[in-house]
Amino acid sequence: MTGKTNVLGGPLALCNCSPTTGFFRDGYCRTDDSDAGLHVVCALVTDEFLAFTKAQGNDLSTPRPEFDFPGLAPGDRWCLCAQRWKEAWQAGCAPPVVLASCEVSTLDIIPIDVLKQHAVDSH
């Protein structure tokens, strides 16, 4: 794919293409210098997380057709900003993560042991 590495040291795996996620909208949670939000955490969104992020000013559940965004539902995989995931974790409502699909730069914000506590199988 892009030669990016995941938090486990392997090749970065696809997060989701339905809906298509990622800063580059290619299904991968990868970043570069143009991504101020660091969209590198592949999460399985939950009702609790969607309510939390909406309360923080980032409504991910409402469709935004002007941005070709269908709105997320519980169970969707989505590339989250590492800092927002960390905030949700600190608030006790972090969604599960797919480790193989989280870019290694995630570890600059979130410790691997914390991610592993919230890991789900990638299938």
mmCIF file with all atom_site columns, C-alpha atoms in Angstrom, residues 1-17 21-22 26-31 39-43 77-79 97-104 106 120-123:
data_model
loop_
_atom_site.group_PDB
_atom_site.id
_atom_site.type_symbol
_atom_site.label_atom_id
_atom_site.label_alt_id
_atom_site.label_comp_id
_atom_site.label_asym_id
_atom_site.label_entity_id
_atom_site.label_seq_id
_atom_site.pdbx_PDB_ins_code
_atom_site.Cartn_x
_atom_site.Cartn_y
_atom_site.Cartn_z
_atom_site.occupancy
_atom_site.B_iso_or_equiv
_atom_site.pdbx_formal_charge
_atom_site.auth_seq_id
_atom_site.auth_comp_id
_atom_site.auth_asym_id
_atom_site.auth_atom_id
_atom_site.pdbx_PDB_model_num
ATOM 1  C CA . MET A 1 1   ? 0.000   0.000  0.000  1.00 0.00 ? 1   MET A CA 1
ATOM 2  C CA . THR A 1 2   ? 1.860   3.104  1.149  1.00 0.00 ? 2   THR A CA 1
ATOM 3  C CA . GLY A 1 3   ? 4.759   1.508  2.975  1.00 0.00 ? 3   GLY A CA 1
ATOM 4  C CA . LYS A 1 4   ? 3.370   2.735  6.291  1.00 0.00 ? 4   LYS A CA 1
ATOM 5  C CA . THR A 1 5   ? 3.811   0.697  9.475  1.00 0.00 ? 5   THR A CA 1
ATOM 6  C CA . ASN A 1 6   ? 1.181   -0.118 12.096 1.00 0.00 ? 6   ASN A CA 1
ATOM 7  C CA . VAL A 1 7   ? 1.545   0.044  15.900 1.00 0.00 ? 7   VAL A CA 1
ATOM 8  C CA . LEU A 1 8   ? 2.513   -3.643 15.985 1.00 0.00 ? 8   LEU A CA 1
ATOM 9  C CA . GLY A 1 9   ? 5.430   -3.133 13.582 1.00 0.00 ? 9   GLY A CA 1
ATOM 10 C CA . GLY A 1 10  ? 3.768   -4.726 10.553 1.00 0.00 ? 10  GLY A CA 1
ATOM 11 C CA . PRO A 1 11  ? 2.353   -3.239 7.372  1.00 0.00 ? 11  PRO A CA 1
ATOM 12 C CA . LEU A 1 12  ? -0.566  -0.863 7.855  1.00 0.00 ? 12  LEU A CA 1
ATOM 13 C CA . ALA A 1 13  ? -3.837  -2.686 7.133  1.00 0.00 ? 13  ALA A CA 1
ATOM 14 C CA . LEU A 1 14  ? -6.971  -1.219 5.590  1.00 0.00 ? 14  LEU A CA 1
ATOM 15 C CA . CYS A 1 15  ? -9.376  0.255  8.140  1.00 0.00 ? 15  CYS A CA 1
ATOM 16 C CA . ASN A 1 16  ? -12.580 0.718  6.126  1.00 0.00 ? 16  ASN A CA 1
ATOM 17 C CA . CYS A 1 17  ? -13.948 1.516  2.683  1.00 0.00 ? 17  CYS A CA 1
ATOM 18 C CA . THR A 1 21  ? -12.296 6.646  5.925  1.00 0.00 ? 21  THR A CA 1
ATOM 19 C CA . GLY A 1 22  ? -8.869  8.153  6.446  1.00 0.00 ? 22  GLY A CA 1
ATOM 20 C CA . ASP A 1 26  ? -8.421  5.850  0.862  1.00 0.00 ? 26  ASP A CA 1
ATOM 21 C CA . GLY A 1 27  ? -9.495  3.557  3.704  1.00 0.00 ? 27  GLY A CA 1
ATOM 22 C CA . TYR A 1 28  ? -6.181  3.754  5.586  1.00 0.00 ? 28  TYR A CA 1
ATOM 23 C CA . CYS A 1 29  ? -5.468  5.549  8.872  1.00 0.00 ? 29  CYS A CA 1
ATOM 24 C CA . ARG A 1 30  ? -2.295  7.227  7.702  1.00 0.00 ? 30  ARG A CA 1
ATOM 25 C CA . THR A 1 31  ? -1.014  10.749 7.918  1.00 0.00 ? 31  THR A CA 1
ATOM 26 C CA . HIS A 1 39  ? -6.153  10.676 11.831 1.00 0.00 ? 39  HIS A CA 1
ATOM 27 C CA . VAL A 1 40  ? -4.276  7.470  12.659 1.00 0.00 ? 40  VAL A CA 1
ATOM 28 C CA . VAL A 1 41  ? -6.464  5.420  15.042 1.00 0.00 ? 41  VAL A CA 1
ATOM 29 C CA . CYS A 1 42  ? -8.737  2.838  13.388 1.00 0.00 ? 42  CYS A CA 1
ATOM 30 C CA . ALA A 1 43  ? -11.676 2.587  15.761 1.00 0.00 ? 43  ALA A CA 1
ATOM 31 C CA . ARG A 1 77  ? -14.762 1.575  11.450 1.00 0.00 ? 77  ARG A CA 1
ATOM 32 C CA . TRP A 1 78  ? -13.351 5.083  11.224 1.00 0.00 ? 78  TRP A CA 1
ATOM 33 C CA . CYS A 1 79  ? -9.951  6.748  11.382 1.00 0.00 ? 79  CYS A CA 1
ATOM 34 C CA . VAL A 1 97  ? -9.350  -0.171 18.042 1.00 0.00 ? 97  VAL A CA 1
ATOM 35 C CA . VAL A 1 98  ? -8.003  -2.341 15.229 1.00 0.00 ? 98  VAL A CA 1
ATOM 36 C CA . LEU A 1 99  ? -4.266  -2.412 15.962 1.00 0.00 ? 99  LEU A CA 1
ATOM 37 C CA . ALA A 1 100 ? -3.159  -3.584 12.515 1.00 0.00 ? 100 ALA A CA 1
ATOM 38 C CA . SER A 1 101 ? -4.896  -0.534 11.039 1.00 0.00 ? 101 SER A CA 1
ATOM 39 C CA . CYS A 1 102 ? -3.493  2.097  13.451 1.00 0.00 ? 102 CYS A CA 1
ATOM 40 C CA . GLU A 1 103 ? -0.457  3.900  12.040 1.00 0.00 ? 103 GLU A CA 1
ATOM 41 C CA . VAL A 1 104 ? 2.704   3.711  14.172 1.00 0.00 ? 104 VAL A CA 1
ATOM 42 C CA . THR A 1 106 ? -0.352  6.740  17.095 1.00 0.00 ? 106 THR A CA 1
ATOM 43 C CA . VAL A 1 120 ? -10.489 -6.007 18.782 1.00 0.00 ? 120 VAL A CA 1
ATOM 44 C CA . ASP A 1 121 ? -9.755  -8.648 16.179 1.00 0.00 ? 121 ASP A CA 1
ATOM 45 C CA . SER A 1 122 ? -9.236  -7.073 12.778 1.00 0.00 ? 122 SER A CA 1
ATOM 46 C CA . HIS A 1 123 ? -11.738 -9.418 11.101 1.00 0.00 ? 123 HIS A CA 1
#
